[in-house]
Coordinates of C-alpha atoms in Angstrom, one line a residue:
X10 CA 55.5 11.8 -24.0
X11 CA 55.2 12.7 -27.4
X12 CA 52.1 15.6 -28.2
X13 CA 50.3 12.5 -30.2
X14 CA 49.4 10.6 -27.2
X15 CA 48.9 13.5 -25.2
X16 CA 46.2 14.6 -26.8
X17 CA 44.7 10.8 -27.3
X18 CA 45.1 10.2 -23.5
X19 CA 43.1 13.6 -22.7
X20 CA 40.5 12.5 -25.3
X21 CA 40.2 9.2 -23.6
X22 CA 40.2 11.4 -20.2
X23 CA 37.0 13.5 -21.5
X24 CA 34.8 10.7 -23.1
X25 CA 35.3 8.1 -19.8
X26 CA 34.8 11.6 -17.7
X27 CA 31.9 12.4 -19.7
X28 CA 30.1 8.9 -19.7
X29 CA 31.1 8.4 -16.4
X30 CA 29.0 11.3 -15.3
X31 CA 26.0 11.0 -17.7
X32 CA 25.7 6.9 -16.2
X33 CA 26.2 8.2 -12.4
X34 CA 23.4 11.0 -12.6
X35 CA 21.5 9.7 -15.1
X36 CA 21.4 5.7 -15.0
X37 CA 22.8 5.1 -11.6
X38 CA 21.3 1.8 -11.2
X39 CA 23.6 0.3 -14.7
X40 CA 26.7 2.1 -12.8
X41 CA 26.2 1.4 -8.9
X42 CA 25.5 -2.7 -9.1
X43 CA 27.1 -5.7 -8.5
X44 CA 30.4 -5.7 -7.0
X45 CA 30.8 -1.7 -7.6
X46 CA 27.7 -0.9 -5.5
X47 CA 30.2 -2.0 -2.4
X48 CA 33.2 -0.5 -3.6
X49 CA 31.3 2.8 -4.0
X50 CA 30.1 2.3 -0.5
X51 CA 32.9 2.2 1.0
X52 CA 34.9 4.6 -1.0
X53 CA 32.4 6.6 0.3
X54 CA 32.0 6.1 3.7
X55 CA 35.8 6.3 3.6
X56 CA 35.9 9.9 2.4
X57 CA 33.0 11.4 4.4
X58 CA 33.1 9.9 7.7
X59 CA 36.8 7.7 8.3
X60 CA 34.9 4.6 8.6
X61 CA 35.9 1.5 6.3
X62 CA 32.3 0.1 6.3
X63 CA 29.0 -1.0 4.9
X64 CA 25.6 -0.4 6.7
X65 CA 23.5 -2.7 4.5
X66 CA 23.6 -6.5 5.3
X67 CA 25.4 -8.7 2.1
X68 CA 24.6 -12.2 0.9
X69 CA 27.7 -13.8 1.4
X70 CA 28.0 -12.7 4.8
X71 CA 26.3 -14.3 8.2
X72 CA 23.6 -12.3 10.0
X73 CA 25.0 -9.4 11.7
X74 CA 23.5 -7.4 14.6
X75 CA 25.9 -4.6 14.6
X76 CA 28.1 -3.0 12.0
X77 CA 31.9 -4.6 11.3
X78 CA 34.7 -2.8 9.7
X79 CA 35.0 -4.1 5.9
X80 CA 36.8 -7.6 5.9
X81 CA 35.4 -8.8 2.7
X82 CA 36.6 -6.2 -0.1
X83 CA 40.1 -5.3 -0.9
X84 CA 41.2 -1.9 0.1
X85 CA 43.3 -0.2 -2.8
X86 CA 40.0 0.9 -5.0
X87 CA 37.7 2.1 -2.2
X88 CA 40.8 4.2 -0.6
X89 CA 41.0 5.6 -4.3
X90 CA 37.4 6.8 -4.3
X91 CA 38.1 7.3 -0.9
X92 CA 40.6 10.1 -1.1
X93 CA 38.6 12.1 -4.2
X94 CA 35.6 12.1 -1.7
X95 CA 37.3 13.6 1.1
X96 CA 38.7 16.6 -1.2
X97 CA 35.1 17.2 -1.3
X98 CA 34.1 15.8 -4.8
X99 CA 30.5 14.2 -4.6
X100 CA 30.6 10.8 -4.3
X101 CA 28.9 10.1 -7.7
X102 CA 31.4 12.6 -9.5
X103 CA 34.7 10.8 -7.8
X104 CA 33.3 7.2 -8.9
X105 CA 33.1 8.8 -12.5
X106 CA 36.5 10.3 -12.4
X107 CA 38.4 7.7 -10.7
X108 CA 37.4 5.4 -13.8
X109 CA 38.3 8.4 -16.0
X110 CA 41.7 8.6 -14.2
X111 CA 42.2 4.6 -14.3
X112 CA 41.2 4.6 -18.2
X113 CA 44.5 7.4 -18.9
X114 CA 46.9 5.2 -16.8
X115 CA 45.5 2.0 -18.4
X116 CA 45.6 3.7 -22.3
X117 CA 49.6 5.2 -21.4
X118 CA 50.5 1.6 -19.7
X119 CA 49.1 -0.1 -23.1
X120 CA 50.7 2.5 -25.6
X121 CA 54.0 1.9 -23.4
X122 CA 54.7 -1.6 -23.3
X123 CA 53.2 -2.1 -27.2
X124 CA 56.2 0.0 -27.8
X125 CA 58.4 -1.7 -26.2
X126 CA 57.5 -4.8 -27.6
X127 CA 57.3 -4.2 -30.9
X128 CA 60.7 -2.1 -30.8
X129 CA 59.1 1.5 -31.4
X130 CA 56.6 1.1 -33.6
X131 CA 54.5 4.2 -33.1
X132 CA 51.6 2.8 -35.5
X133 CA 51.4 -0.2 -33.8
X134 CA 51.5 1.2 -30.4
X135 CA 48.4 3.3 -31.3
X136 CA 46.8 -0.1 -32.3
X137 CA 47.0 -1.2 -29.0
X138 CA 45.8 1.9 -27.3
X139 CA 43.0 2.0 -29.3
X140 CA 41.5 -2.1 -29.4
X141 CA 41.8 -1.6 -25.7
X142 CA 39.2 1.5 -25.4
X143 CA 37.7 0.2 -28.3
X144 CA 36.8 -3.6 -26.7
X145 CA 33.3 -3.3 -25.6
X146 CA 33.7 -6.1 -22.5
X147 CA 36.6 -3.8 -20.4
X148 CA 34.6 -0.9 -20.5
X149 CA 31.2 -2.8 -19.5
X150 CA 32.8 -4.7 -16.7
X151 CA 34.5 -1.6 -15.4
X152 CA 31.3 -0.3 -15.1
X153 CA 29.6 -3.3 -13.4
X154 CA 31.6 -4.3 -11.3
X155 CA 33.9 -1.2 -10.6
X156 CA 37.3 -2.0 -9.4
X157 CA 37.6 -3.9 -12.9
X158 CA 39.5 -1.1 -14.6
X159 CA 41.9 -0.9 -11.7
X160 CA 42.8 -4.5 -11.3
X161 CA 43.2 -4.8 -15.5
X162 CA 45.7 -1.3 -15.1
X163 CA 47.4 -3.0 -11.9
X164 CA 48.2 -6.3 -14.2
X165 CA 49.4 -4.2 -17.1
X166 CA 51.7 -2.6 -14.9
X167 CA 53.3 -5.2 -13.2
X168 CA 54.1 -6.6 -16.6
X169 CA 55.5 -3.3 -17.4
X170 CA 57.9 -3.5 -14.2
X171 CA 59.1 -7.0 -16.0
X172 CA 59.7 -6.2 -19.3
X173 CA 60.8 -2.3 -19.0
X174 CA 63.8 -3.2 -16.2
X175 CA 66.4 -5.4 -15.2
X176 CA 68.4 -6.1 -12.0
X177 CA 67.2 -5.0 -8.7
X178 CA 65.0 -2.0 -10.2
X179 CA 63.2 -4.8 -11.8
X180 CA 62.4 -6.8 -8.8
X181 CA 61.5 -4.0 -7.1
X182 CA 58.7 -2.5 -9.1
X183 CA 57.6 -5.8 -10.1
X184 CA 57.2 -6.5 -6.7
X185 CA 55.5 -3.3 -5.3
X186 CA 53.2 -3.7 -8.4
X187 CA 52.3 -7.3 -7.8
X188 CA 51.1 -6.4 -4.1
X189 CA 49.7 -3.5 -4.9
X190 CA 47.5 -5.1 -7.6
X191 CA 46.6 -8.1 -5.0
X192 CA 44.9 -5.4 -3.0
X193 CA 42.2 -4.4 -6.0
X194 CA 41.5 -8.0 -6.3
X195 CA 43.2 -11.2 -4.2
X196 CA 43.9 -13.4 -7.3
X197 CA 46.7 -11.4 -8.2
X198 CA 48.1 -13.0 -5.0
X199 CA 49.4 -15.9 -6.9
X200 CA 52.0 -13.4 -8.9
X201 CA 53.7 -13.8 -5.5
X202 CA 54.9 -17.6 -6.4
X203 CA 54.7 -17.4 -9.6
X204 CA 57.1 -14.0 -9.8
X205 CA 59.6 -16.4 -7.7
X206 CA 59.0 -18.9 -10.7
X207 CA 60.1 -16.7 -13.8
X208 CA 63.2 -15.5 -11.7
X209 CA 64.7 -18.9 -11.7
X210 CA 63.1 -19.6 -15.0
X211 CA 64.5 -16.7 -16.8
X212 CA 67.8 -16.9 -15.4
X213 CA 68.3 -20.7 -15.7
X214 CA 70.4 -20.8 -12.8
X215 CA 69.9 -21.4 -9.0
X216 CA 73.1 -19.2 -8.1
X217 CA 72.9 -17.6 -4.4
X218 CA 72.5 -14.0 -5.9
X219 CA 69.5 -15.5 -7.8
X220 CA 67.8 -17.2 -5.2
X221 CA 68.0 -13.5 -3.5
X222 CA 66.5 -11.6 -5.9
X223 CA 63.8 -14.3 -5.4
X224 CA 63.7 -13.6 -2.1
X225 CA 63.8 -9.9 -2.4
X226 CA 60.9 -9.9 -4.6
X227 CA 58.9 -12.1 -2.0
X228 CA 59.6 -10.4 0.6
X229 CA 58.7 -7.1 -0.5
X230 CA 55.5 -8.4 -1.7
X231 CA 54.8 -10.0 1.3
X232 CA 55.3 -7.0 3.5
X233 CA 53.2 -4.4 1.9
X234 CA 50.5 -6.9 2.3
X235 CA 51.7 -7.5 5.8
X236 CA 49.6 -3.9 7.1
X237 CA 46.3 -5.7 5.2
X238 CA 47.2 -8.9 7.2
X239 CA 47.6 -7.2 10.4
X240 CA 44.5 -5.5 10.6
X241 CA 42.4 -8.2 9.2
X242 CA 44.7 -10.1 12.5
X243 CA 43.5 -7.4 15.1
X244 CA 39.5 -7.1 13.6
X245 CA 38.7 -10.4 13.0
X246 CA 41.2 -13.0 14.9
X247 CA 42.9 -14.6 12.1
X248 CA 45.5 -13.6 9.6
X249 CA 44.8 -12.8 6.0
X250 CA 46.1 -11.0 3.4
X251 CA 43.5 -10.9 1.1
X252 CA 39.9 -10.6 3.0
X253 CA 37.8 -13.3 3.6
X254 CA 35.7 -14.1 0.7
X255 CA 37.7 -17.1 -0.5
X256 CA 36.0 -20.1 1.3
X257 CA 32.9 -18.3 -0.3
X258 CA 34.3 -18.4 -3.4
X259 CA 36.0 -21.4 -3.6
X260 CA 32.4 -22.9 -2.2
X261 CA 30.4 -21.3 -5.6
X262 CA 33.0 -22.8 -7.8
X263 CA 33.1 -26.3 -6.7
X264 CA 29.9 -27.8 -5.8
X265 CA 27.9 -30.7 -7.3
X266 CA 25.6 -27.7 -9.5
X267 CA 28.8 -26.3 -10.9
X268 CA 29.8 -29.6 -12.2
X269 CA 25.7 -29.5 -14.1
X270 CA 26.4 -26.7 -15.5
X271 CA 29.9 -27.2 -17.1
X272 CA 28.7 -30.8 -18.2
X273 CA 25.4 -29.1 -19.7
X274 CA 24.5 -28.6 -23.4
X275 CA 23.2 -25.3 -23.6
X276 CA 23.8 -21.5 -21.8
X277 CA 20.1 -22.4 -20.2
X278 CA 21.1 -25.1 -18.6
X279 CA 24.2 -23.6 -17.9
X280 CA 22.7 -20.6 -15.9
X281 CA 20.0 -22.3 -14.2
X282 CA 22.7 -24.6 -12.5
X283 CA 25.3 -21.7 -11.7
X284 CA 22.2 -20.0 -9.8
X285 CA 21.7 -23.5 -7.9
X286 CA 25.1 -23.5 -6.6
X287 CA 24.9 -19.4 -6.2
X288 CA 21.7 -19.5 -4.1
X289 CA 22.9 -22.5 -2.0
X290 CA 26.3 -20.6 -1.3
X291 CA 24.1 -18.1 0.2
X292 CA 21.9 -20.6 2.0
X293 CA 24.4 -22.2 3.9
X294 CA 26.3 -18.9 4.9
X295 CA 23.0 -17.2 5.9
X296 CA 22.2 -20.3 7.9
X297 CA 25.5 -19.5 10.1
X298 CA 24.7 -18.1 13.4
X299 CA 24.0 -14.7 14.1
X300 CA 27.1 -12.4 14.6
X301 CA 29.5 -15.4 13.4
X302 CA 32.7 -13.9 12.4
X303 CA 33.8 -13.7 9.0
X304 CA 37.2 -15.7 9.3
X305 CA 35.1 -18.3 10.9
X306 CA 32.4 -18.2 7.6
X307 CA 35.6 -18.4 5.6
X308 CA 37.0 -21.4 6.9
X309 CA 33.4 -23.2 7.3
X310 CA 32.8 -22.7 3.8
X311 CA 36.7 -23.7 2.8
X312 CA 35.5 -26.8 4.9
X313 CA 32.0 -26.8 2.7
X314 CA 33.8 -26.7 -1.0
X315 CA 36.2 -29.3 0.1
X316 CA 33.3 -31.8 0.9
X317 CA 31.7 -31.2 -2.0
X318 CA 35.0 -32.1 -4.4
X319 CA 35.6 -35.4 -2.6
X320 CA 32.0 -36.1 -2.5
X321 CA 32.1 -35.8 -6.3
X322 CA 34.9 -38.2 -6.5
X323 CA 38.4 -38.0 -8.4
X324 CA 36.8 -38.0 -12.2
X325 CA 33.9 -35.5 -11.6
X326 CA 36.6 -33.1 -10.4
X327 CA 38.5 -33.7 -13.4
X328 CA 35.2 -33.1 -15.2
X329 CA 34.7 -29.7 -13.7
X330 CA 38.2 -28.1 -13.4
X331 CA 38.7 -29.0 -17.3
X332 CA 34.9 -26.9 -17.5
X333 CA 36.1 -24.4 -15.8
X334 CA 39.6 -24.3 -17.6
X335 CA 37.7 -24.3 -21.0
X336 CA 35.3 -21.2 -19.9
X337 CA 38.4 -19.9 -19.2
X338 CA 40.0 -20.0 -22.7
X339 CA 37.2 -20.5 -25.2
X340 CA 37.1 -17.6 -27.5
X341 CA 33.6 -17.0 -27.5
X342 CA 30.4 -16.0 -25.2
X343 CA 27.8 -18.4 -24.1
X344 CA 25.5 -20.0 -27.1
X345 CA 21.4 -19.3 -26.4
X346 CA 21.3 -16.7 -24.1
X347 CA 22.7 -13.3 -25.5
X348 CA 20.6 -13.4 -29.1
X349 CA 22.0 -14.6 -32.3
X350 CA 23.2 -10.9 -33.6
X351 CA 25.4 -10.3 -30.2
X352 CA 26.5 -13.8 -29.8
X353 CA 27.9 -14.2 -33.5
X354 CA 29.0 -10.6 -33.2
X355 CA 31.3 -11.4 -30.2
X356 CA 32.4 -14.6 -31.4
X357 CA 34.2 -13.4 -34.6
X358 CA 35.3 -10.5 -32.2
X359 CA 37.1 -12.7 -30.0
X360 CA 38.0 -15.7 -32.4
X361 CA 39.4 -13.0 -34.5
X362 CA 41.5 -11.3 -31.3
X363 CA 42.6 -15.0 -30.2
X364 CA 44.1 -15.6 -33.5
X365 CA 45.5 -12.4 -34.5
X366 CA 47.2 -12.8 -30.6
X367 CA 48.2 -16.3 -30.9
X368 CA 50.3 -15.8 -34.0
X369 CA 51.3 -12.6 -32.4
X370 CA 52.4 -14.2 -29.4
X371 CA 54.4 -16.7 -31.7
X372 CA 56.6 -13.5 -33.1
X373 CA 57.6 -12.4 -29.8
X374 CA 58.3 -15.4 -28.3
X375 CA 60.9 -15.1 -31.3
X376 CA 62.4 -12.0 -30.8
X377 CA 61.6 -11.4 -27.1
X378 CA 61.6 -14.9 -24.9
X379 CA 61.5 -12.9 -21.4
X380 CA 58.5 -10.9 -22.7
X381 CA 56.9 -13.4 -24.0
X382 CA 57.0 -15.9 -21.2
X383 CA 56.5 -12.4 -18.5
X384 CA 53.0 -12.5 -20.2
X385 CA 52.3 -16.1 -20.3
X386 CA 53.5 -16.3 -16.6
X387 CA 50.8 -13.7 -15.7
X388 CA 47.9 -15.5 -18.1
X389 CA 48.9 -18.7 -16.6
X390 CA 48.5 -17.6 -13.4
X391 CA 44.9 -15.8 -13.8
X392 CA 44.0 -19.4 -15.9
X393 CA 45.2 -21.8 -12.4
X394 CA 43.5 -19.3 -10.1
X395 CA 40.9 -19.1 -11.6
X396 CA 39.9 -22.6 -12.5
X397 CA 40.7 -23.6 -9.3
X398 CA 38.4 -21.8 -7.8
X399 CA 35.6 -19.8 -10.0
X400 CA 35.1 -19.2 -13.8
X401 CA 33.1 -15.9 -14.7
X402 CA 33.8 -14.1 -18.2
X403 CA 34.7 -11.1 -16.4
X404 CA 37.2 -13.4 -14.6
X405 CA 39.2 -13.8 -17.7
X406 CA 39.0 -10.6 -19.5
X407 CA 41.8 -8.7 -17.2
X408 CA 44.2 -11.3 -18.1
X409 CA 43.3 -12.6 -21.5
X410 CA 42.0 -9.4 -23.4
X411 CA 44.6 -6.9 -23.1
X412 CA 47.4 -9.3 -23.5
X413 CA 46.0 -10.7 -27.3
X414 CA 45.8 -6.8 -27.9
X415 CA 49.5 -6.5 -26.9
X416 CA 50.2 -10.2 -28.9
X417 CA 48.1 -8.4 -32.2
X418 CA 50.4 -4.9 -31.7
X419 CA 53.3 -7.7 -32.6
X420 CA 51.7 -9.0 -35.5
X421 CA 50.6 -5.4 -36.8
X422 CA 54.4 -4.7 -36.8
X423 CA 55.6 -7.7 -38.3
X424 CA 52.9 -7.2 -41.0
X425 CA 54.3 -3.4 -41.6
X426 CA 58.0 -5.2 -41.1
X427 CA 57.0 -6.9 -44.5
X428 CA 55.4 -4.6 -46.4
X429 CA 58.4 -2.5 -46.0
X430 CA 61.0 -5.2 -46.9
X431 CA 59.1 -5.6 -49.9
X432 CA 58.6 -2.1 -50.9
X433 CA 62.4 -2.1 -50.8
X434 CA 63.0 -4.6 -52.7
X435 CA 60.9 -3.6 -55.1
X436 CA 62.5 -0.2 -55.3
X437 CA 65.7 -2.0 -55.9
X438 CA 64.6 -3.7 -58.5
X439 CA 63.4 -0.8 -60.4
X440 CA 66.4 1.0 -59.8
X441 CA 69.1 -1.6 -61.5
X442 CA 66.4 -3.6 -64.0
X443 CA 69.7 -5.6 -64.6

């Protein structure tokens, strides 16, 4: 690692360090909320007392008269916080570290693969290091919602493990790095099929050594979830890798008020249909008896969100899941709810990011096809998980964000690529006028 970036990565050490502590002692509320409130929690409870749980009942869980170990929340983040509590760092200070220590590994993982793409440019590399600190949504929603920074660093590295290897070293990581990431946040679950996807894909060929690289790398994924699957098994009486929050999920993305709001003309409207459906998620899992376990709130609301798309009939869900897919992809915020300054501010922010990537994205598809369709595997696969089930903007960032950055690095070298074609041939010109 060259002294450059060393220093650059201990910068972006000491500012995340720094705000991380100011916000923790000094604005807790904007730092402990949402989903990072629970992660906290548990981290916590983790570090001081061994116990994987939360004390405080949660809206998308039945009435409980007694407290359950954690079967909702994936484990990876809260062990994190976990382990810097129990080496006796306050629990506010390890929150504000972890996301300093996430930020470095995030900021070398983005410098590191925008070199490898753009074949060593250093300038362009540094590009990409800094739109990613610099983007105002990844460091807002690693705030908010806490394990945000880890999940975007988890993706990031498992497209490292693709592009940086090859052979069995490459299946390996890519593997360990897929699983790992599915256990900050369950979505990355579908890398599992999808990884088995781009190994025929890339090598064109179904020969038997292929098809067991495919099954090494599904394997493997499979069995460092297999621990996660186990316990949920012995705590809860049903198998599951991921926790039990899908059904929930699944519910608050596909109901008759989603469909309002991604058939409505304005963010209003929008909003005030989302909190429908949100509020009458919660309804119908707080209406669950007492005590009722959480595998058997999953599957009732699995059951729930399934009624409600054939309910709607065969267009309306056509209707919604082409809402959702376009939340998904549109390169700018909801219109008449942030202000007109922010909202035209982040839409020539993003429309600009979107464009610089897709041309970017165009280059290396021409000079580096695995790359290229390594990245679009893992976009593709946040875009069909996500649109089946629930569209948030948060939802996109981690896989849409640092990826145009990455696409932009591209273009930033091809763009210094020219300039210095054409400074040489100018200087050949001037040197024999003849």
């Amino acid at each position: 690692m060259n002294r450059g970036l060393l220093l650059a990565l201990g910068l972006i050490f000491l500012f995340h360090l720094s705000a991380g502590v100011y916000l923790v002692y000094q604005r807790p509320a904007l730092f402990f909320q949402n989903d990072a409130e629970e992660y906290y929690e548990l981290g916590k409870n983790l570090g001081e007392r061994g116990e994987f749980v939360i004390e405080k009942q949660r809206y998308y869980e039945p009435r409980r008269s007694k407290i359950i170990p954690e079967a909702y929340r994936t484990q990876i983040f809260s062990v994190a916080h976990g382990a810097l509590v129990f080496c006796r760092i306050p629990a506010p200070a390890a929150a504000a570290l972890l996301l300093a220590l996430i930020s470095v590994v995030s900021g070398w993982l983005m410098y590191a693969i925008a070199y490898r793409l753009t074949g060593g440019s250093v300038s362009a590399s540094y590009l990409a290091l800094i739109l990613y600190q610099l983007h105002p949504l990844l460091g807002l929603y690693s705030v908010q919602f806490g394990s945000e920074a880890m999940f975007t660093a988890g993706l990031l590295w498992f497209y490292y493990s693709l592009i940086s290897y090859r052979g069995w070293k490459q299946i390996i990581l890519a593997a360990v790095a897929g699983a790992v990431t599915t256990l900050v946040r369950p979505t990355a679950l579908v890398f599992l099929p999808a990884g088995v996807c781009l190994i025929f894909f890339l090598a064109r060929s179904f020969h038997y050594r292929i098809w067991l690289k495919a099954g090494v790398y599904a394997a493997l994924f499979f069995l460092i979830l297999a621990p996660a699957g186990i316990r949920s098994l012995i705590q809860s009486g049903s198998f599951s890798l991921t926790g039990y929050l899908g059904g929930y999920n699944l519910y608050v993305g596909n109901n008759r008020h989603n469909l309002a709001a991604y058939t409505a003309d304005n963010g209003h409207d929008f909003l005030h249909h989302q909190t429908l459906g949100w509020n009458e998620a919660i309804a119908l899992v707080q209406a669950l008896p007492a005590d009722t376990t959480p595998a058997e709130a999953d599957r009732y609301m699995m059951t729930r969100a399934k009624q409600e798309l054939a309910e709607m009939g065969p267009g309306n869900v056509i209707r919604l899941f082409a809402g959702k897919a376009w939340h998904f992809l549109r390169p700018y915020p909801l219109p008449d709810i942030h202000g007109t300054f922010k909202f035209w501010a982040m839409t020539l922010l993003e429309s600009l990011l979107f464009l610089a990537g897709i041309v970017g994205a165009f280059f290396l598809w021409k000079k580096e096809k695995a790359a290229f369709w390594a990245a679009l595997m893992i976009i593709g696969s946040g875009f069909a998980g996500h649109t089946l089930v629930h569209v948030y903007m948060r939802h996109r960032v981690p896989f849409l964000i640092p990826f145009l950055i990455l696409f932009s690095a591209v273009l930033f070298q091809q763009f210094l690529a020219y300039l210095s074609a054409r400074k040489e041939h100018h200087e050949v010109l001037e040197s024999d006028p003849c």
